[in-house]
Short mmCIF file of N, CA, C and O in Angstrom, two decimals:
data_model
loop_
_atom_site.label_atom_id
_atom_site.label_comp_id
_atom_site.label_asym_id
_atom_site.label_seq_id
_atom_site.Cartn_x
_atom_site.Cartn_y
_atom_site.Cartn_z
N UNK P 1 -12.44 -8.23 3.90
CA UNK P 1 -11.38 -7.33 4.26
C UNK P 1 -12.00 -5.98 4.67
O UNK P 1 -12.62 -5.31 3.88
N UNK P 2 -11.80 -5.56 5.91
CA UNK P 2 -12.44 -4.38 6.43
C UNK P 2 -11.93 -3.11 5.79
O UNK P 2 -12.67 -2.11 5.77
N UNK P 3 -10.72 -3.07 5.29
CA UNK P 3 -10.19 -1.83 4.67
C UNK P 3 -10.95 -1.52 3.38
O UNK P 3 -11.04 -0.37 2.97
N UNK P 4 -11.53 -2.53 2.75
CA UNK P 4 -12.28 -2.32 1.53
C UNK P 4 -13.77 -2.02 1.79
O UNK P 4 -14.53 -1.70 0.88
N UNK P 5 -14.18 -2.14 3.05
CA UNK P 5 -15.61 -1.94 3.38
C UNK P 5 -16.17 -0.64 2.84
O UNK P 5 -17.22 -0.66 2.18
N UNK P 6 -15.51 0.54 3.08
CA UNK P 6 -16.08 1.78 2.52
C UNK P 6 -16.19 1.78 1.01
O UNK P 6 -17.16 2.33 0.47
N UNK P 7 -15.24 1.17 0.33
CA UNK P 7 -15.26 1.13 -1.12
C UNK P 7 -16.46 0.30 -1.56
O UNK P 7 -17.23 0.67 -2.48
N UNK P 8 -16.66 -0.84 -0.93
CA UNK P 8 -17.79 -1.72 -1.29
C UNK P 8 -19.12 -1.03 -1.02
O UNK P 8 -20.06 -1.15 -1.82
N UNK P 9 -19.20 -0.31 0.09
CA UNK P 9 -20.45 0.41 0.41
C UNK P 9 -20.68 1.48 -0.62
O UNK P 9 -21.79 1.67 -1.14
N UNK P 10 -19.64 2.25 -0.97
CA UNK P 10 -19.75 3.30 -1.96
C UNK P 10 -20.19 2.73 -3.29
O UNK P 10 -21.07 3.29 -3.97
N UNK P 11 -19.61 1.65 -3.74
CA UNK P 11 -19.98 1.01 -4.99
C UNK P 11 -21.43 0.57 -4.96
O UNK P 11 -22.19 0.75 -5.93
N UNK P 12 -21.83 -0.02 -3.88
CA UNK P 12 -23.23 -0.48 -3.71
C UNK P 12 -24.16 0.69 -3.84
O UNK P 12 -25.16 0.65 -4.58
N UNK P 13 -23.88 1.77 -3.13
CA UNK P 13 -24.75 2.96 -3.24
C UNK P 13 -24.77 3.49 -4.67
O UNK P 13 -25.80 3.93 -5.16
N UNK P 14 -23.62 3.43 -5.34
CA UNK P 14 -23.55 3.90 -6.72
C UNK P 14 -24.47 3.10 -7.61
O UNK P 14 -25.20 3.64 -8.43
N UNK P 15 -24.42 1.77 -7.45
CA UNK P 15 -25.29 0.91 -8.27
C UNK P 15 -26.75 1.10 -7.91
O UNK P 15 -27.63 0.83 -8.72
N UNK P 16 -27.04 1.60 -6.71
CA UNK P 16 -28.42 1.90 -6.30
C UNK P 16 -28.87 3.32 -6.70
O UNK P 16 -29.91 3.77 -6.31
N UNK P 17 -27.98 4.01 -7.47
CA UNK P 17 -28.23 5.40 -7.91
C UNK P 17 -28.29 6.36 -6.71
O UNK P 17 -28.88 7.42 -6.81
N UNK P 18 -27.64 6.02 -5.62
CA UNK P 18 -27.52 6.90 -4.48
C UNK P 18 -26.13 7.60 -4.61
O UNK P 18 -25.23 7.38 -3.83
N UNK P 19 -26.03 8.40 -5.66
CA UNK P 19 -24.72 8.95 -6.05
C UNK P 19 -24.12 9.87 -5.01
O UNK P 19 -22.93 9.80 -4.75
N UNK P 20 -24.91 10.73 -4.40
CA UNK P 20 -24.35 11.64 -3.40
C UNK P 20 -23.74 10.85 -2.22
O UNK P 20 -22.64 11.18 -1.76
N UNK P 21 -24.46 9.83 -1.78
CA UNK P 21 -23.94 8.99 -0.68
C UNK P 21 -22.66 8.28 -1.13
O UNK P 21 -21.69 8.20 -0.38
N UNK P 22 -22.71 7.71 -2.34
CA UNK P 22 -21.54 6.99 -2.88
C UNK P 22 -20.31 7.88 -2.93
O UNK P 22 -19.21 7.49 -2.53
N UNK P 23 -20.49 9.08 -3.47
CA UNK P 23 -19.36 9.98 -3.64
C UNK P 23 -18.83 10.44 -2.25
O UNK P 23 -17.61 10.49 -2.04
N UNK P 24 -19.71 10.69 -1.31
CA UNK P 24 -19.25 11.09 0.03
C UNK P 24 -18.43 10.00 0.67
O UNK P 24 -17.38 10.26 1.27
N UNK P 25 -18.89 8.76 0.53
CA UNK P 25 -18.16 7.64 1.13
C UNK P 25 -16.82 7.40 0.45
O UNK P 25 -15.80 7.20 1.07
N UNK P 26 -16.84 7.39 -0.89
CA UNK P 26 -15.59 7.11 -1.61
C UNK P 26 -14.60 8.24 -1.40
O UNK P 26 -13.41 7.99 -1.31
N UNK P 27 -15.05 9.48 -1.29
CA UNK P 27 -14.13 10.58 -1.01
C UNK P 27 -13.45 10.38 0.34
O UNK P 27 -12.24 10.64 0.49
N UNK P 28 -14.20 9.90 1.33
CA UNK P 28 -13.58 9.60 2.64
C UNK P 28 -12.59 8.46 2.55
O UNK P 28 -11.53 8.52 3.16
N UNK P 29 -12.93 7.46 1.75
CA UNK P 29 -12.01 6.32 1.59
C UNK P 29 -10.73 6.77 0.87
O UNK P 29 -9.61 6.33 1.22
N UNK P 30 -10.87 7.61 -0.14
CA UNK P 30 -9.72 8.11 -0.90
C UNK P 30 -8.80 8.94 0.01
O UNK P 30 -7.58 8.88 -0.12
N UNK P 31 -9.39 9.69 0.94
CA UNK P 31 -8.59 10.47 1.86
C UNK P 31 -7.72 9.56 2.70
O UNK P 31 -6.55 9.89 3.02
N UNK P 32 -8.22 8.36 3.01
CA UNK P 32 -7.44 7.39 3.81
C UNK P 32 -6.50 6.59 2.95
O UNK P 32 -5.44 6.16 3.41
N UNK P 33 -6.83 6.38 1.66
CA UNK P 33 -6.04 5.53 0.79
C UNK P 33 -6.21 6.00 -0.65
O UNK P 33 -7.20 5.68 -1.30
N UNK P 34 -5.24 6.74 -1.16
CA UNK P 34 -5.35 7.27 -2.54
C UNK P 34 -5.53 6.22 -3.61
O UNK P 34 -6.00 6.51 -4.71
N UNK P 35 -5.20 4.96 -3.33
CA UNK P 35 -5.35 3.89 -4.30
C UNK P 35 -6.80 3.65 -4.67
O UNK P 35 -7.08 3.02 -5.70
N UNK P 36 -7.72 4.17 -3.90
CA UNK P 36 -9.15 3.98 -4.20
C UNK P 36 -9.67 4.96 -5.26
O UNK P 36 -10.83 4.96 -5.57
N UNK P 37 -8.79 5.75 -5.85
CA UNK P 37 -9.21 6.70 -6.88
C UNK P 37 -9.82 6.01 -8.08
O UNK P 37 -10.69 6.56 -8.74
N UNK P 38 -9.35 4.77 -8.41
CA UNK P 38 -9.97 4.11 -9.54
C UNK P 38 -11.42 3.78 -9.32
O UNK P 38 -12.25 3.89 -10.19
N UNK P 39 -11.75 3.38 -8.10
CA UNK P 39 -13.13 3.15 -7.76
C UNK P 39 -13.90 4.47 -7.79
O UNK P 39 -15.04 4.54 -8.23
N UNK P 40 -13.25 5.56 -7.36
CA UNK P 40 -13.88 6.87 -7.42
C UNK P 40 -14.22 7.24 -8.84
O UNK P 40 -15.30 7.80 -9.12
N UNK P 41 -13.32 6.95 -9.76
CA UNK P 41 -13.59 7.25 -11.19
C UNK P 41 -14.83 6.55 -11.68
O UNK P 41 -15.69 7.13 -12.34
N UNK P 42 -14.95 5.28 -11.30
CA UNK P 42 -16.13 4.51 -11.72
C UNK P 42 -17.42 5.09 -11.10
O UNK P 42 -18.44 5.20 -11.76
N UNK P 43 -17.35 5.46 -9.82
CA UNK P 43 -18.53 6.04 -9.15
C UNK P 43 -18.89 7.38 -9.74
O UNK P 43 -20.06 7.64 -9.97
N UNK P 44 -17.91 8.21 -10.05
CA UNK P 44 -18.19 9.51 -10.68
C UNK P 44 -18.82 9.32 -12.07
O UNK P 44 -19.74 10.05 -12.43
N UNK P 45 -18.33 8.32 -12.81
CA UNK P 45 -18.92 8.07 -14.14
C UNK P 45 -20.39 7.68 -14.01
O UNK P 45 -21.25 8.18 -14.74
N UNK P 46 -20.69 6.80 -13.06
CA UNK P 46 -22.10 6.38 -12.86
C UNK P 46 -22.97 7.57 -12.42
O UNK P 46 -24.16 7.62 -12.71
N UNK P 47 -22.35 8.53 -11.73
CA UNK P 47 -23.10 9.72 -11.27
C UNK P 47 -23.20 10.76 -12.39
O UNK P 47 -23.85 11.81 -12.15
N UNK P 48 -22.64 10.48 -13.54
CA UNK P 48 -22.75 11.39 -14.66
C UNK P 48 -21.67 12.46 -14.69
O UNK P 48 -21.70 13.36 -15.52
N UNK P 49 -20.69 12.36 -13.80
CA UNK P 49 -19.57 13.33 -13.78
C UNK P 49 -18.43 12.78 -14.64
O UNK P 49 -17.37 12.48 -14.14
N UNK P 50 -18.72 12.68 -15.94
CA UNK P 50 -17.79 12.04 -16.86
C UNK P 50 -16.46 12.76 -17.00
O UNK P 50 -15.41 12.11 -17.08
N UNK P 51 -16.47 14.07 -17.00
CA UNK P 51 -15.20 14.80 -17.13
C UNK P 51 -14.28 14.51 -15.95
O UNK P 51 -13.09 14.28 -16.13
N UNK P 52 -14.83 14.50 -14.74
CA UNK P 52 -14.04 14.18 -13.56
C UNK P 52 -13.55 12.73 -13.63
O UNK P 52 -12.38 12.45 -13.31
N UNK P 53 -14.40 11.82 -14.04
CA UNK P 53 -14.04 10.41 -14.11
C UNK P 53 -12.97 10.21 -15.18
O UNK P 53 -11.96 9.52 -14.93
N UNK P 54 -13.11 10.87 -16.32
CA UNK P 54 -12.09 10.71 -17.40
C UNK P 54 -10.73 11.26 -16.97
O UNK P 54 -9.69 10.72 -17.30
N UNK P 55 -10.76 12.36 -16.20
CA UNK P 55 -9.49 12.91 -15.69
C UNK P 55 -8.77 11.92 -14.79
O UNK P 55 -7.55 11.74 -14.88
N UNK P 56 -9.52 11.23 -13.93
CA UNK P 56 -8.92 10.23 -13.07
C UNK P 56 -8.38 9.04 -13.84
O UNK P 56 -7.31 8.54 -13.60
N UNK P 57 -9.18 8.60 -14.85
CA UNK P 57 -8.74 7.48 -15.67
C UNK P 57 -7.47 7.87 -16.42
O UNK P 57 -6.51 7.05 -16.49
N UNK P 58 -7.39 9.04 -16.94
CA UNK P 58 -6.20 9.49 -17.66
C UNK P 58 -4.98 9.55 -16.71
O UNK P 58 -3.87 9.14 -17.10
N UNK P 59 -5.22 9.95 -15.48
CA UNK P 59 -4.13 9.99 -14.49
C UNK P 59 -3.63 8.57 -14.21
O UNK P 59 -2.42 8.32 -14.06
N UNK P 60 -4.55 7.59 -14.14
CA UNK P 60 -4.15 6.20 -13.90
C UNK P 60 -3.44 5.62 -15.13
O UNK P 60 -2.52 4.84 -14.97
N UNK P 61 -3.87 6.00 -16.32
CA UNK P 61 -3.18 5.53 -17.52
C UNK P 61 -1.71 6.01 -17.48
O UNK P 61 -0.81 5.27 -17.84
N UNK P 62 -1.54 7.26 -17.09
CA UNK P 62 -0.20 7.83 -16.99
C UNK P 62 0.59 7.09 -15.90
O UNK P 62 1.75 6.73 -16.12
N UNK P 63 -0.04 6.89 -14.74
CA UNK P 63 0.67 6.19 -13.65
C UNK P 63 1.04 4.77 -14.04
O UNK P 63 2.10 4.27 -13.62
N UNK P 64 0.23 4.12 -14.85
CA UNK P 64 0.47 2.73 -15.26
C UNK P 64 1.75 2.60 -16.10
O UNK P 64 2.28 1.51 -16.29
N UNK P 65 2.24 3.73 -16.60
CA UNK P 65 3.51 3.69 -17.37
C UNK P 65 4.72 3.46 -16.45
O UNK P 65 5.77 3.02 -16.90
N UNK P 66 4.57 3.79 -15.17
CA UNK P 66 5.70 3.67 -14.25
C UNK P 66 5.47 2.74 -13.06
O UNK P 66 6.38 2.49 -12.30
N UNK P 67 4.21 2.28 -12.83
CA UNK P 67 3.94 1.37 -11.76
C UNK P 67 2.84 0.40 -12.20
O UNK P 67 2.06 0.71 -13.08
N UNK P 68 2.80 -0.71 -11.50
CA UNK P 68 1.83 -1.72 -11.87
C UNK P 68 0.41 -1.33 -11.39
O UNK P 68 0.19 -1.04 -10.21
N UNK P 69 -0.49 -1.33 -12.31
CA UNK P 69 -1.92 -1.17 -12.03
C UNK P 69 -2.61 -2.33 -12.78
O UNK P 69 -2.42 -2.45 -14.00
N UNK P 70 -3.34 -3.18 -12.08
CA UNK P 70 -3.95 -4.31 -12.76
C UNK P 70 -4.77 -3.89 -13.98
O UNK P 70 -5.59 -2.98 -13.93
N UNK P 71 -4.58 -4.57 -15.07
CA UNK P 71 -5.27 -4.23 -16.33
C UNK P 71 -6.80 -4.43 -16.15
O UNK P 71 -7.58 -3.71 -16.77
N UNK P 72 -7.19 -5.34 -15.29
CA UNK P 72 -8.64 -5.54 -15.04
C UNK P 72 -9.27 -4.25 -14.53
O UNK P 72 -10.33 -3.80 -14.99
N UNK P 73 -8.61 -3.63 -13.56
CA UNK P 73 -9.16 -2.40 -12.99
C UNK P 73 -9.12 -1.24 -13.99
O UNK P 73 -10.04 -0.45 -14.08
N UNK P 74 -8.05 -1.18 -14.75
CA UNK P 74 -7.99 -0.15 -15.80
C UNK P 74 -9.10 -0.37 -16.83
O UNK P 74 -9.74 0.58 -17.29
N UNK P 75 -9.35 -1.63 -17.18
CA UNK P 75 -10.40 -1.95 -18.14
C UNK P 75 -11.76 -1.51 -17.64
O UNK P 75 -12.55 -0.90 -18.39
N UNK P 76 -12.07 -1.80 -16.35
CA UNK P 76 -13.41 -1.36 -15.91
C UNK P 76 -13.51 0.13 -15.71
O UNK P 76 -14.59 0.67 -15.88
N UNK P 77 -12.40 0.80 -15.48
CA UNK P 77 -12.45 2.29 -15.42
C UNK P 77 -12.71 2.83 -16.82
O UNK P 77 -13.56 3.74 -16.97
N UNK P 78 -12.06 2.29 -17.82
CA UNK P 78 -12.33 2.74 -19.20
C UNK P 78 -13.74 2.39 -19.66
O UNK P 78 -14.39 3.17 -20.34
N UNK P 79 -14.22 1.22 -19.24
CA UNK P 79 -15.60 0.87 -19.59
C UNK P 79 -16.58 1.86 -18.93
O UNK P 79 -17.56 2.24 -19.54
N UNK P 80 -16.29 2.27 -17.71
CA UNK P 80 -17.18 3.18 -16.98
C UNK P 80 -17.34 4.51 -17.72
O UNK P 80 -18.41 5.15 -17.69
N UNK P 81 -16.24 4.96 -18.38
CA UNK P 81 -16.31 6.26 -19.06
C UNK P 81 -16.62 6.08 -20.56
O UNK P 81 -16.51 7.03 -21.34
N UNK P 82 -17.02 4.87 -20.97
CA UNK P 82 -17.45 4.63 -22.32
C UNK P 82 -16.36 4.43 -23.33
O UNK P 82 -16.63 4.50 -24.52
N UNK P 83 -15.16 4.17 -22.88
CA UNK P 83 -14.03 3.96 -23.79
C UNK P 83 -13.90 2.44 -24.06
O UNK P 83 -12.98 1.79 -23.56
N UNK P 84 -14.84 1.92 -24.81
CA UNK P 84 -14.95 0.49 -25.03
C UNK P 84 -13.72 -0.10 -25.73
O UNK P 84 -13.30 -1.19 -25.39
N UNK P 85 -13.20 0.59 -26.72
CA UNK P 85 -12.03 0.06 -27.46
C UNK P 85 -10.89 -0.22 -26.50
O UNK P 85 -10.27 -1.26 -26.53
N UNK P 86 -10.59 0.77 -25.65
CA UNK P 86 -9.50 0.65 -24.68
C UNK P 86 -9.82 -0.45 -23.69
O UNK P 86 -8.96 -1.29 -23.35
N UNK P 87 -11.05 -0.47 -23.19
CA UNK P 87 -11.44 -1.46 -22.18
C UNK P 87 -11.26 -2.89 -22.75
O UNK P 87 -10.72 -3.75 -22.05
N UNK P 88 -11.73 -3.12 -23.96
CA UNK P 88 -11.62 -4.45 -24.54
C UNK P 88 -10.16 -4.82 -24.80
O UNK P 88 -9.77 -5.97 -24.54
N UNK P 89 -9.38 -3.90 -25.21
CA UNK P 89 -7.95 -4.16 -25.43
C UNK P 89 -7.29 -4.51 -24.09
O UNK P 89 -6.48 -5.42 -24.00
N UNK P 90 -7.65 -3.78 -23.02
CA UNK P 90 -7.07 -4.09 -21.71
C UNK P 90 -7.49 -5.42 -21.18
O UNK P 90 -6.70 -6.14 -20.54
N UNK P 91 -8.72 -5.85 -21.47
CA UNK P 91 -9.17 -7.20 -21.05
C UNK P 91 -8.32 -8.25 -21.77
O UNK P 91 -7.88 -9.25 -21.14
N UNK P 92 -8.08 -8.06 -23.03
CA UNK P 92 -7.24 -9.02 -23.80
C UNK P 92 -5.80 -9.00 -23.26
O UNK P 92 -5.19 -10.05 -23.12
N UNK P 93 -5.30 -7.81 -22.92
CA UNK P 93 -3.97 -7.72 -22.32
C UNK P 93 -3.93 -8.44 -20.97
O UNK P 93 -2.98 -9.14 -20.66
N UNK P 94 -4.99 -8.30 -20.17
CA UNK P 94 -5.10 -8.98 -18.90
C UNK P 94 -5.05 -10.50 -19.10
O UNK P 94 -4.43 -11.24 -18.29
N UNK P 95 -5.68 -11.01 -20.17
CA UNK P 95 -5.62 -12.40 -20.44
C UNK P 95 -4.17 -12.85 -20.73
O UNK P 95 -3.71 -13.88 -20.21
N UNK P 96 -3.48 -12.06 -21.54
CA UNK P 96 -2.09 -12.36 -21.84
C UNK P 96 -1.20 -12.35 -20.63
O UNK P 96 -0.27 -13.14 -20.50
N UNK P 97 -1.54 -11.50 -19.69
CA UNK P 97 -0.75 -11.37 -18.44
C UNK P 97 -1.19 -12.42 -17.42
O UNK P 97 -0.55 -12.56 -16.38
N UNK P 98 -2.30 -13.10 -17.65
CA UNK P 98 -2.82 -14.07 -16.68
C UNK P 98 -3.44 -13.39 -15.46
O UNK P 98 -3.36 -13.91 -14.35
N UNK P 99 -4.06 -12.22 -15.66
CA UNK P 99 -4.69 -11.50 -14.55
C UNK P 99 -5.82 -12.33 -13.96
O UNK P 99 -6.84 -12.55 -14.59
N UNK P 100 -5.66 -12.78 -12.73
CA UNK P 100 -6.63 -13.64 -12.07
C UNK P 100 -7.97 -12.94 -11.84
O UNK P 100 -8.97 -13.64 -11.69
N UNK P 101 -8.00 -11.66 -11.87
CA UNK P 101 -9.24 -10.91 -11.64
C UNK P 101 -10.27 -11.12 -12.75
O UNK P 101 -11.46 -10.91 -12.58
N UNK P 102 -9.81 -11.60 -13.91
CA UNK P 102 -10.74 -11.85 -15.01
C UNK P 102 -11.79 -12.90 -14.66
O UNK P 102 -12.80 -12.96 -15.32
N UNK P 103 -11.55 -13.67 -13.64
CA UNK P 103 -12.56 -14.65 -13.25
C UNK P 103 -13.85 -13.97 -12.81
O UNK P 103 -14.93 -14.56 -12.81
N UNK P 104 -13.77 -12.67 -12.46
CA UNK P 104 -14.94 -11.92 -12.05
C UNK P 104 -15.73 -11.32 -13.21
O UNK P 104 -16.86 -10.85 -13.06
N UNK P 105 -15.14 -11.31 -14.41
CA UNK P 105 -15.71 -10.65 -15.57
C UNK P 105 -17.18 -11.06 -15.87
O UNK P 105 -18.01 -10.22 -16.12
N UNK P 106 -17.47 -12.36 -15.85
CA UNK P 106 -18.87 -12.71 -16.21
C UNK P 106 -19.98 -12.08 -15.34
O UNK P 106 -21.08 -11.86 -15.81
N UNK P 107 -19.63 -11.81 -14.08
CA UNK P 107 -20.66 -11.27 -13.18
C UNK P 107 -20.38 -9.89 -12.63
O UNK P 107 -21.16 -9.40 -11.83
N UNK P 108 -19.31 -9.26 -13.02
CA UNK P 108 -18.95 -7.96 -12.48
C UNK P 108 -19.81 -6.86 -13.07
O UNK P 108 -19.75 -6.59 -14.28
N UNK P 109 -20.68 -6.24 -12.24
CA UNK P 109 -21.56 -5.18 -12.79
C UNK P 109 -20.78 -3.93 -13.27
O UNK P 109 -21.35 -3.13 -13.99
N UNK P 110 -19.53 -3.86 -12.93
CA UNK P 110 -18.72 -2.77 -13.41
C UNK P 110 -18.53 -2.74 -14.91
O UNK P 110 -18.20 -1.73 -15.51
N UNK P 111 -18.80 -3.90 -15.53
CA UNK P 111 -18.66 -4.02 -16.99
C UNK P 111 -20.03 -3.98 -17.69
O UNK P 111 -20.08 -4.22 -18.87
N UNK P 112 -21.06 -3.65 -16.98
CA UNK P 112 -22.43 -3.64 -17.59
C UNK P 112 -22.50 -2.70 -18.80
O UNK P 112 -23.15 -3.04 -19.78
N UNK P 113 -21.82 -1.54 -18.75
CA UNK P 113 -21.85 -0.64 -19.88
C UNK P 113 -21.18 -1.22 -21.09
O UNK P 113 -21.47 -0.84 -22.22
N UNK P 114 -20.26 -2.13 -20.89
CA UNK P 114 -19.47 -2.73 -21.95
C UNK P 114 -20.25 -3.91 -22.58
O UNK P 114 -20.02 -4.25 -23.74
N UNK P 115 -21.13 -4.51 -21.84
CA UNK P 115 -21.80 -5.74 -22.30
C UNK P 115 -22.61 -5.51 -23.58
O UNK P 115 -22.81 -6.46 -24.34
N UNK P 116 -23.10 -4.33 -23.82
CA UNK P 116 -23.88 -4.06 -25.04
C UNK P 116 -23.00 -3.88 -26.27
O UNK P 116 -23.50 -3.84 -27.38
N UNK P 117 -21.68 -3.80 -26.08
CA UNK P 117 -20.79 -3.66 -27.24
C UNK P 117 -20.78 -5.03 -27.97
O UNK P 117 -20.60 -6.08 -27.34
N UNK P 118 -20.94 -5.02 -29.27
CA UNK P 118 -21.05 -6.30 -30.01
C UNK P 118 -19.73 -7.11 -29.91
O UNK P 118 -19.75 -8.32 -30.15
N UNK P 119 -18.63 -6.52 -29.53
CA UNK P 119 -17.38 -7.24 -29.39
C UNK P 119 -17.21 -7.92 -28.04
O UNK P 119 -16.36 -8.77 -27.87
N UNK P 120 -18.01 -7.54 -27.07
CA UNK P 120 -17.88 -8.05 -25.75
C UNK P 120 -18.11 -9.58 -25.68
O UNK P 120 -17.31 -10.27 -25.02
N UNK P 121 -19.11 -10.14 -26.30
CA UNK P 121 -19.28 -11.59 -26.23
C UNK P 121 -18.05 -12.38 -26.71
O UNK P 121 -17.70 -13.41 -26.11
N UNK P 122 -17.40 -11.89 -27.74
CA UNK P 122 -16.20 -12.60 -28.24
C UNK P 122 -15.08 -12.54 -27.20
O UNK P 122 -14.34 -13.50 -27.00
N UNK P 123 -14.94 -11.38 -26.55
CA UNK P 123 -13.92 -11.25 -25.50
C UNK P 123 -14.28 -12.16 -24.34
O UNK P 123 -13.39 -12.84 -23.80
N UNK P 124 -15.52 -12.18 -23.95
CA UNK P 124 -15.97 -13.07 -22.86
C UNK P 124 -15.70 -14.52 -23.21
O UNK P 124 -15.20 -15.30 -22.40
N UNK P 125 -15.95 -14.90 -24.46
CA UNK P 125 -15.71 -16.29 -24.89
C UNK P 125 -14.23 -16.62 -24.77
O UNK P 125 -13.86 -17.73 -24.36
N UNK P 126 -13.36 -15.67 -25.15
CA UNK P 126 -11.94 -15.93 -25.02
C UNK P 126 -11.55 -16.16 -23.56
O UNK P 126 -10.72 -17.04 -23.25
N UNK P 127 -12.09 -15.33 -22.68
CA UNK P 127 -11.79 -15.47 -21.26
C UNK P 127 -12.25 -16.85 -20.77
O UNK P 127 -11.50 -17.57 -20.08
N UNK P 128 -13.45 -17.24 -21.12
CA UNK P 128 -14.01 -18.49 -20.63
C UNK P 128 -13.34 -19.72 -21.26
O UNK P 128 -13.32 -20.77 -20.65
N UNK P 129 -12.76 -19.57 -22.46
CA UNK P 129 -12.07 -20.70 -23.12
C UNK P 129 -10.63 -20.90 -22.67
O UNK P 129 -10.05 -21.87 -23.05
N UNK P 130 -10.08 -19.92 -21.99
CA UNK P 130 -8.64 -20.01 -21.66
C UNK P 130 -8.41 -20.06 -20.17
O UNK P 130 -7.75 -19.22 -19.61
N UNK P 131 -8.95 -21.09 -19.49
CA UNK P 131 -8.83 -21.13 -18.02
C UNK P 131 -7.40 -21.25 -17.56
O UNK P 131 -7.03 -20.73 -16.51
N UNK P 132 -6.52 -21.91 -18.31
CA UNK P 132 -5.15 -22.07 -17.84
C UNK P 132 -4.44 -20.72 -17.76
O UNK P 132 -3.61 -20.52 -16.88
N UNK P 133 -4.74 -19.80 -18.68
CA UNK P 133 -4.02 -18.53 -18.70
C UNK P 133 -4.63 -17.56 -17.69
O UNK P 133 -3.97 -16.60 -17.28
N UNK P 134 -5.88 -17.75 -17.33
CA UNK P 134 -6.54 -16.79 -16.45
C UNK P 134 -6.68 -17.32 -15.03
O UNK P 134 -6.48 -16.60 -14.07
N UNK P 135 -6.98 -18.61 -14.90
CA UNK P 135 -7.17 -19.20 -13.60
C UNK P 135 -6.04 -20.15 -13.35
O UNK P 135 -5.99 -21.25 -13.85
N UNK P 136 -5.07 -19.71 -12.55
CA UNK P 136 -3.85 -20.52 -12.36
C UNK P 136 -4.14 -21.95 -11.92
O UNK P 136 -5.02 -22.17 -11.08
N UNK P 137 -3.45 -22.86 -12.51
CA UNK P 137 -3.56 -24.24 -12.13
C UNK P 137 -2.17 -24.77 -11.78
O UNK P 137 -1.20 -24.01 -11.90
N UNK P 138 -2.09 -25.98 -11.40
CA UNK P 138 -0.80 -26.56 -11.08
C UNK P 138 0.12 -26.48 -12.32
O UNK P 138 1.30 -26.13 -12.20
N UNK P 139 -0.43 -26.77 -13.49
CA UNK P 139 0.37 -26.72 -14.71
C UNK P 139 0.89 -25.31 -14.98
O UNK P 139 2.06 -25.14 -15.31
N UNK P 140 0.02 -24.32 -14.85
CA UNK P 140 0.46 -22.96 -15.16
C UNK P 140 1.40 -22.45 -14.10
O UNK P 140 2.33 -21.71 -14.36
N UNK P 141 1.20 -22.88 -12.81
CA UNK P 141 2.12 -22.48 -11.75
C UNK P 141 3.49 -23.06 -12.03
O UNK P 141 4.51 -22.39 -11.83
N UNK P 142 3.55 -24.33 -12.50
CA UNK P 142 4.81 -24.94 -12.86
C UNK P 142 5.47 -24.20 -14.01
O UNK P 142 6.68 -23.94 -14.00
N UNK P 143 4.66 -23.81 -15.01
CA UNK P 143 5.21 -23.07 -16.16
C UNK P 143 5.82 -21.73 -15.71
O UNK P 143 6.88 -21.33 -16.19
N UNK P 144 5.14 -21.07 -14.78
CA UNK P 144 5.65 -19.80 -14.27
C UNK P 144 6.97 -20.03 -13.50
O UNK P 144 7.89 -19.26 -13.62
N UNK P 145 7.01 -21.09 -12.69
CA UNK P 145 8.26 -21.32 -11.90
C UNK P 145 9.41 -21.69 -12.81
O UNK P 145 10.55 -21.42 -12.54
N UNK P 146 9.11 -22.33 -13.95
CA UNK P 146 10.13 -22.69 -14.92
C UNK P 146 10.78 -21.45 -15.55
O UNK P 146 11.89 -21.51 -16.02
N UNK P 147 10.06 -20.31 -15.54
CA UNK P 147 10.57 -19.08 -16.14
C UNK P 147 11.47 -18.33 -15.17
O UNK P 147 12.15 -17.40 -15.57
N UNK P 148 11.42 -18.62 -13.90
CA UNK P 148 12.17 -17.84 -12.93
C UNK P 148 13.66 -18.11 -13.07
O UNK P 148 14.07 -19.20 -13.44
N UNK P 149 14.49 -17.10 -12.80
CA UNK P 149 15.94 -17.27 -12.98
C UNK P 149 16.58 -18.22 -12.00
O UNK P 149 16.12 -18.53 -10.98
#
């Protein structure tokens, strides 16, 4: 998807410790689409600008009270700023919601800061043991359609 290209480039630069380049690119992307602020929070955290990153995460927590923001993205934003308790709770909430993005958890470098938390392996095991709730199947799709009015 070409609209995500600047975000992906910014994240790549961030993981390469090219923080000035990453911030310049993500700031341009945010100017075009404010929804990229969550990625900006993660990039700012990696650049060591924790106060700025935490302010963005707090703004998204507030926004999540009135609009849908995927718990997976909120979890990685909290993980980026070192709020492991909240990140792990959001991952569990994402499992309960059937957030399909959890399939990326085993390999998503956005959670690298969280991997050293002794509780992370247990959370990962729950994700990997519950494919029906996380990775939609015919059975779970049928269960969802049975709930519709």
